[in-house]
Amino acid sequence: MDLRYARNIGTFTEAEMEALLSKKIGIVGCGGLGGYLIEIMARLGVSEMIVADKDVFDESNLNRQLLSDEKSLGLPKAEKAKNRVAEINSNIKVNHYVGEVNLKNGLEIFKGVDLILDGVDSIKARFVLQELAEKLDVPMIHGAIAGWYGQVTTVFPGDRTLDLIYPSDVPDVKGIETGLGNPSFTPALVASIQCSEAAKVLAGKGELLRKELLYIDTLNQEFEKIQLRP
Amino acid sequence: MKYTVKLFATLRENRGKILEMEKSGKTSIREITEELGIKADDVAILLLNGRDAKLDDYPSDGDTISIFPPVGGG
């Protein structure tokens, strides 16, 4: 086992670590959540990563997006993500896509992945991801943030959990982040929990937040596990 | 009939965390949220005694209604 993974052992057995190092993952969004998802998964170790984002960095990203810095303003986020992974862990093969992921291109871009991590910034885009993950027949690890609040759930094909956690009869619904913004600490927390879910899916251990939503309130430090049964 | 309404995240602003409400006669959850000034768009997860519910459901005496707003940023 490569020395870089030595401190993963104990948390994971050597066999589980070998399993992680054979997996290919897709990360959609390289912004607030995405920056942390990419950093954490690159350090954890996987075989391949596909990262996608349509945007370039601007100054308003600097308060929270791990991949952003003053030198990167104007650079495509997905390109920066690829370069960052190469700096951390050059064993990982990374493909990047600069553009919006939809159902048509998504099937090609994310072909062969073992799971999709959600780092997108709208509810509408998340429904596209849920559909895409279902078509790819892989789990999607959903995370979302708004101010002091965040949520995580793991959606398997057929679960359609997002239908239960967003108002289904309101077209183009906006979340409370519209009024709250996003500070630096919430994406780090939510992305960490998403990556622990991803690691368990990939290594095949532990209990997942399946048909359950972890609703996080850091203003009151309340962590509410909501059972979701249609 | 008495209901307990538990509010989460931004829905607590100017309302509080746990509200005890008393209504005479059959009342839908929608009527309760309207009285509290909570828009349908702000009801992402709605639970009646911890189970998934709809705005048009009618709670019974002593029931607990929990309401969570949508979180959608990234």
Tab-separated table of C-alpha atoms in Angstrom:
chain	number	residue	atom	x	y	z
A	1	MET	CA	0.000	0.000	0.000
A	2	ASP	CA	1.279	3.449	-1.009
A	3	LEU	CA	2.529	5.368	2.069
A	4	ARG	CA	0.244	8.285	1.159
A	5	TYR	CA	-2.728	6.153	2.244
A	6	ALA	CA	-1.155	4.837	5.479
A	7	ARG	CA	-3.365	7.030	7.719
A	8	ASN	CA	-6.504	5.819	5.928
A	9	ILE	CA	-5.842	2.316	7.266
A	10	GLY	CA	-7.759	1.564	10.405
A	11	THR	CA	-10.632	3.678	9.165
A	12	PHE	CA	-10.570	1.380	6.127
A	13	THR	CA	-9.071	-2.077	5.902
A	14	GLU	CA	-6.401	-2.608	3.253
A	15	ALA	CA	-8.988	-4.456	1.146
A	16	GLU	CA	-11.442	-1.557	1.458
A	17	MET	CA	-8.687	0.884	0.543
A	18	GLU	CA	-7.857	-1.215	-2.517
A	19	ALA	CA	-11.550	-1.057	-3.424
A	20	LEU	CA	-11.549	2.759	-3.143
A	21	LEU	CA	-8.486	2.902	-5.383
A	22	SER	CA	-10.333	1.018	-8.110
A	23	LYS	CA	-13.305	3.433	-8.227
A	24	LYS	CA	-14.247	6.161	-10.649
A	25	ILE	CA	-16.314	9.076	-9.374
A	26	GLY	CA	-18.105	12.044	-10.917
A	27	ILE	CA	-18.258	15.438	-9.192
A	28	VAL	CA	-20.692	17.948	-10.652
A	29	GLY	CA	-19.947	21.509	-9.590
A	30	CYS	CA	-16.488	22.765	-8.576
A	31	GLY	CA	-17.631	25.697	-6.423
A	32	GLY	CA	-18.504	25.852	-2.717
A	33	LEU	CA	-19.338	22.199	-2.092
A	34	GLY	CA	-17.431	20.955	-5.151
A	35	GLY	CA	-14.075	22.434	-4.102
A	36	TYR	CA	-14.166	20.516	-0.820
A	37	LEU	CA	-15.585	17.351	-2.410
A	38	ILE	CA	-12.677	17.311	-4.856
A	39	GLU	CA	-10.022	18.024	-2.209
A	40	ILE	CA	-11.342	15.373	0.201
A	41	MET	CA	-11.837	12.640	-2.414
A	42	ALA	CA	-8.386	13.316	-3.947
A	43	ARG	CA	-6.752	12.853	-0.535
A	44	LEU	CA	-8.889	9.830	0.358
A	45	GLY	CA	-7.862	8.208	-2.917
A	46	VAL	CA	-9.804	6.882	-5.899
A	47	SER	CA	-8.781	5.689	-9.349
A	48	GLU	CA	-10.449	8.284	-11.559
A	49	MET	CA	-12.380	11.524	-11.193
A	50	ILE	CA	-14.527	13.424	-13.625
A	51	VAL	CA	-15.131	17.029	-12.600
A	52	ALA	CA	-17.531	19.433	-14.299
A	53	ASP	CA	-18.491	23.079	-13.930
A	54	LYS	CA	-19.689	25.673	-16.415
A	55	ASP	CA	-18.325	28.747	-14.604
A	56	VAL	CA	-15.106	30.677	-14.150
A	57	PHE	CA	-13.967	32.015	-10.754
A	58	ASP	CA	-14.982	35.514	-9.735
A	59	GLU	CA	-14.270	37.602	-6.657
A	60	SER	CA	-17.544	36.670	-4.932
A	61	ASN	CA	-16.313	33.038	-4.773
A	62	LEU	CA	-13.316	33.877	-2.563
A	63	ASN	CA	-15.252	33.796	0.741
A	64	ARG	CA	-15.883	30.039	0.523
A	65	GLN	CA	-14.732	28.208	-2.592
A	66	LEU	CA	-11.623	26.225	-1.709
A	67	LEU	CA	-10.347	26.111	-5.293
A	68	SER	CA	-10.591	29.885	-5.721
A	69	ASP	CA	-7.755	32.309	-5.019
A	70	GLU	CA	-6.798	35.733	-6.299
A	71	LYS	CA	-4.580	34.286	-9.045
A	72	SER	CA	-7.407	32.068	-10.366
A	73	LEU	CA	-10.027	34.749	-10.994
A	74	GLY	CA	-11.320	34.290	-14.540
A	75	LEU	CA	-10.121	30.661	-14.796
A	76	PRO	CA	-12.620	27.843	-15.481
A	77	LYS	CA	-13.394	26.126	-12.169
A	78	ALA	CA	-13.211	22.630	-13.672
A	79	GLU	CA	-9.732	23.321	-15.063
A	80	LYS	CA	-8.506	24.535	-11.669
A	81	ALA	CA	-10.043	21.424	-10.090
A	82	LYS	CA	-8.079	19.152	-12.417
A	83	ASN	CA	-4.838	20.994	-11.647
A	84	ARG	CA	-5.500	20.831	-7.900
A	85	VAL	CA	-6.011	17.067	-7.958
A	86	ALA	CA	-2.759	16.684	-9.910
A	87	GLU	CA	-0.967	18.657	-7.165
A	88	ILE	CA	-2.429	16.536	-4.351
A	89	ASN	CA	-2.521	13.078	-5.875
A	90	SER	CA	-1.034	12.515	-9.322
A	91	ASN	CA	-2.070	8.837	-9.183
A	92	ILE	CA	-5.643	9.884	-9.886
A	93	LYS	CA	-6.661	10.203	-13.510
A	94	VAL	CA	-8.814	13.326	-13.907
A	95	ASN	CA	-11.027	14.377	-16.774
A	96	HIS	CA	-12.658	17.777	-16.668
A	97	TYR	CA	-15.610	19.265	-18.482
A	98	VAL	CA	-16.237	22.998	-18.776
A	99	GLY	CA	-19.934	23.417	-19.468
A	100	GLU	CA	-23.375	22.658	-18.140
A	101	VAL	CA	-24.170	19.017	-17.469
A	102	ASN	CA	-27.491	17.860	-18.881
A	103	LEU	CA	-29.137	14.496	-19.416
A	104	LYS	CA	-27.770	14.211	-22.951
A	105	ASN	CA	-24.084	15.074	-22.448
A	106	GLY	CA	-24.057	13.709	-18.878
A	107	LEU	CA	-24.431	10.099	-20.009
A	108	GLU	CA	-21.284	10.435	-22.115
A	109	ILE	CA	-19.233	12.573	-19.682
A	110	PHE	CA	-19.916	10.371	-16.639
A	111	LYS	CA	-19.946	6.993	-18.390
A	112	GLY	CA	-18.576	4.251	-16.145
A	113	VAL	CA	-18.601	6.182	-12.841
A	114	ASP	CA	-19.422	4.383	-9.593
A	115	LEU	CA	-21.219	7.364	-8.089
A	116	ILE	CA	-22.039	11.050	-8.563
A	117	LEU	CA	-21.337	13.711	-5.931
A	118	ASP	CA	-23.675	16.691	-6.005
A	119	GLY	CA	-21.948	20.069	-5.859
A	120	VAL	CA	-24.382	22.023	-8.021
A	121	ASP	CA	-25.947	25.311	-6.988
A	122	SER	CA	-29.640	25.057	-7.818
A	123	ILE	CA	-32.556	22.780	-7.070
A	124	LYS	CA	-33.356	22.533	-10.781
A	125	ALA	CA	-29.828	21.260	-11.568
A	126	ARG	CA	-30.161	18.690	-8.746
A	127	PHE	CA	-33.253	17.167	-10.325
A	128	VAL	CA	-31.236	16.773	-13.546
A	129	LEU	CA	-28.506	15.024	-11.517
A	130	GLN	CA	-31.020	12.704	-9.852
A	131	GLU	CA	-32.303	11.730	-13.300
A	132	LEU	CA	-28.779	11.351	-14.694
A	133	ALA	CA	-27.599	9.159	-11.789
A	134	GLU	CA	-30.675	6.989	-12.275
A	135	LYS	CA	-29.916	6.587	-15.994
A	136	LEU	CA	-26.280	5.771	-15.167
A	137	ASP	CA	-27.623	3.353	-12.523
A	138	VAL	CA	-25.379	4.739	-9.775
A	139	PRO	CA	-25.992	6.409	-6.395
A	140	MET	CA	-25.956	10.192	-6.070
A	141	ILE	CA	-24.668	11.755	-2.870
A	142	HIS	CA	-26.777	14.867	-2.465
A	143	GLY	CA	-25.644	17.868	-0.474
A	144	ALA	CA	-26.947	21.430	-0.367
A	145	ILE	CA	-26.161	24.540	1.660
A	146	ALA	CA	-27.728	27.866	2.651
A	147	GLY	CA	-26.206	30.188	5.241
A	148	TRP	CA	-25.998	28.323	8.573
A	149	TYR	CA	-27.941	25.376	7.164
A	150	GLY	CA	-27.188	22.327	5.084
A	151	GLN	CA	-28.468	18.886	4.197
A	152	VAL	CA	-27.163	15.526	2.987
A	153	THR	CA	-28.797	12.357	1.706
A	154	THR	CA	-27.682	9.390	-0.396
A	155	VAL	CA	-30.003	8.628	-3.294
A	156	PHE	CA	-29.960	5.212	-4.957
A	157	PRO	CA	-31.521	4.579	-8.388
A	158	GLY	CA	-35.278	4.341	-7.910
A	159	ASP	CA	-35.314	6.148	-4.529
A	160	ARG	CA	-36.141	9.576	-6.028
A	161	THR	CA	-35.477	11.106	-2.624
A	162	LEU	CA	-35.259	14.659	-4.017
A	163	ASP	CA	-38.968	14.431	-4.865
A	164	LEU	CA	-39.568	14.188	-1.102
A	165	ILE	CA	-37.282	16.992	0.080
A	166	TYR	CA	-38.142	19.816	-2.312
A	167	PRO	CA	-41.593	21.261	-3.017
A	168	SER	CA	-42.622	19.229	-6.058
A	169	ASP	CA	-45.507	21.426	-7.173
A	170	VAL	CA	-43.474	24.657	-7.345
A	171	PRO	CA	-41.666	25.073	-10.690
A	172	ASP	CA	-38.099	26.439	-10.485
A	173	VAL	CA	-38.194	26.643	-6.669
A	174	LYS	CA	-35.405	28.621	-5.002
A	175	GLY	CA	-33.870	27.670	-1.667
A	176	ILE	CA	-33.343	29.875	1.366
A	177	GLU	CA	-29.722	30.502	0.225
A	178	THR	CA	-31.127	33.310	-1.957
A	179	GLY	CA	-31.525	35.429	1.176
A	180	LEU	CA	-28.834	33.885	3.385
A	181	GLY	CA	-25.806	33.628	1.115
A	182	ASN	CA	-23.155	30.997	1.833
A	183	PRO	CA	-20.364	31.463	4.405
A	184	SER	CA	-17.034	29.596	4.448
A	185	PHE	CA	-17.823	26.927	7.054
A	186	THR	CA	-21.073	25.379	5.794
A	187	PRO	CA	-19.735	23.980	2.483
A	188	ALA	CA	-16.758	22.428	4.302
A	189	LEU	CA	-19.064	20.677	6.785
A	190	VAL	CA	-21.663	19.459	4.292
A	191	ALA	CA	-19.048	18.309	1.749
A	192	SER	CA	-17.248	16.342	4.492
A	193	ILE	CA	-20.434	14.463	5.360
A	194	GLN	CA	-21.112	13.830	1.647
A	195	CYS	CA	-17.601	12.372	1.268
A	196	SER	CA	-18.084	10.071	4.267
A	197	GLU	CA	-21.219	8.772	2.522
A	198	ALA	CA	-19.310	8.384	-0.765
A	199	ALA	CA	-16.491	6.529	0.998
A	200	LYS	CA	-18.983	4.100	2.563
A	201	VAL	CA	-20.739	3.480	-0.749
A	202	LEU	CA	-17.400	2.839	-2.483
A	203	ALA	CA	-15.882	0.707	0.288
A	204	GLY	CA	-19.166	-1.079	1.031
A	205	LYS	CA	-19.332	-0.460	4.765
A	206	GLY	CA	-21.308	1.392	7.417
A	207	GLU	CA	-24.846	2.729	7.370
A	208	LEU	CA	-25.946	5.197	4.752
A	209	LEU	CA	-28.301	8.186	4.874
A	210	ARG	CA	-30.626	6.391	2.506
A	211	LYS	CA	-34.262	7.555	2.541
A	212	GLU	CA	-33.105	9.740	5.389
A	213	LEU	CA	-32.101	13.376	5.256
A	214	LEU	CA	-29.563	14.863	7.622
A	215	TYR	CA	-30.736	18.463	8.117
A	216	ILE	CA	-28.015	20.602	9.672
A	217	ASP	CA	-28.475	23.866	11.576
A	218	THR	CA	-25.130	25.280	12.730
A	219	LEU	CA	-26.787	28.400	14.180
A	220	ASN	CA	-28.288	26.214	16.929
A	221	GLN	CA	-26.004	23.177	16.350
A	222	GLU	CA	-28.974	20.938	15.676
A	223	PHE	CA	-28.514	17.855	13.510
A	224	GLU	CA	-31.903	16.428	12.617
A	225	LYS	CA	-32.140	13.017	10.886
A	226	ILE	CA	-35.454	12.984	9.031
A	227	GLN	CA	-36.955	9.645	7.969
A	228	LEU	CA	-38.306	9.970	4.429
A	229	ARG	CA	-41.032	7.556	3.524
A	230	PRO	CA	-43.300	8.354	0.587
B	1	MET	CA	-57.938	20.804	18.901
B	2	LYS	CA	-54.350	21.344	19.943
B	3	TYR	CA	-51.363	21.049	17.613
B	4	THR	CA	-47.639	21.404	18.117
B	5	VAL	CA	-45.831	23.057	15.215
B	6	LYS	CA	-42.042	22.621	15.026
B	7	LEU	CA	-40.254	25.056	12.736
B	8	PHE	CA	-36.723	24.744	11.364
B	9	ALA	CA	-34.016	27.050	9.959
B	10	THR	CA	-35.291	30.401	8.658
B	11	LEU	CA	-38.929	29.557	9.392
B	12	ARG	CA	-38.113	30.230	13.070
B	13	GLU	CA	-37.436	33.918	12.390
B	14	ASN	CA	-40.149	36.006	14.093
B	15	ARG	CA	-42.112	32.826	14.868
B	16	GLY	CA	-40.048	30.730	17.287
B	17	LYS	CA	-38.956	27.088	17.328
B	18	ILE	CA	-41.984	25.297	18.777
B	19	LEU	CA	-45.499	26.696	18.650
B	20	GLU	CA	-48.530	25.357	20.457
B	21	MET	CA	-51.688	26.149	18.485
B	22	GLU	CA	-55.310	25.633	19.317
B	23	LYS	CA	-58.053	25.552	16.653
B	24	SER	CA	-61.748	24.875	16.880
B	25	GLY	CA	-62.901	22.257	14.379
B	26	LYS	CA	-61.198	20.456	11.501
B	27	THR	CA	-58.188	22.378	10.201
B	28	SER	CA	-55.824	21.467	7.340
B	29	ILE	CA	-52.059	21.908	7.608
B	30	ARG	CA	-52.363	24.459	4.787
B	31	GLU	CA	-54.651	26.613	6.945
B	32	ILE	CA	-52.134	26.385	9.778
B	33	THR	CA	-49.164	27.394	7.579
B	34	GLU	CA	-51.203	30.233	6.065
B	35	GLU	CA	-52.034	31.514	9.517
B	36	LEU	CA	-48.307	31.462	10.328
B	37	GLY	CA	-47.533	33.359	7.110
B	38	ILE	CA	-45.478	30.459	5.667
B	39	LYS	CA	-45.613	30.343	1.854
B	40	ALA	CA	-46.044	26.993	0.077
B	41	ASP	CA	-42.629	27.568	-1.617
B	42	ASP	CA	-41.023	27.603	1.822
B	43	VAL	CA	-42.397	24.190	2.780
B	44	ALA	CA	-39.819	21.712	1.471
B	45	ILE	CA	-40.305	18.927	4.004
B	46	LEU	CA	-43.554	18.530	5.875
B	47	LEU	CA	-43.943	15.896	8.564
B	48	LEU	CA	-46.981	14.913	10.561
B	49	ASN	CA	-45.866	13.028	13.672
B	50	GLY	CA	-42.554	12.366	11.923
B	51	ARG	CA	-44.117	10.928	8.731
B	52	ASP	CA	-44.208	12.561	5.309
B	53	ALA	CA	-47.409	14.640	4.967
B	54	LYS	CA	-49.184	16.938	2.512
B	55	LEU	CA	-50.447	20.485	3.059
B	56	ASP	CA	-53.994	19.263	2.518
B	57	ASP	CA	-53.769	16.651	5.283
B	58	TYR	CA	-55.840	17.159	8.431
B	59	PRO	CA	-53.995	16.667	11.709
B	60	SER	CA	-55.690	15.179	14.770
B	61	ASP	CA	-55.767	16.541	18.289
B	62	GLY	CA	-52.289	16.422	19.846
B	63	ASP	CA	-50.439	15.933	16.537
B	64	THR	CA	-47.027	17.421	15.806
B	65	ILE	CA	-46.354	19.151	12.493
B	66	SER	CA	-42.711	19.767	11.470
B	67	ILE	CA	-41.791	22.132	8.638
B	68	PHE	CA	-38.375	22.522	6.972
B	69	PRO	CA	-37.610	25.132	4.274
B	70	PRO	CA	-35.713	24.240	1.048
B	71	VAL	CA	-31.911	24.343	1.080
B	72	GLY	CA	-30.554	24.529	-2.457
B	73	GLY	CA	-27.150	26.244	-2.625
B	74	GLY	CA	-23.809	24.709	-3.471
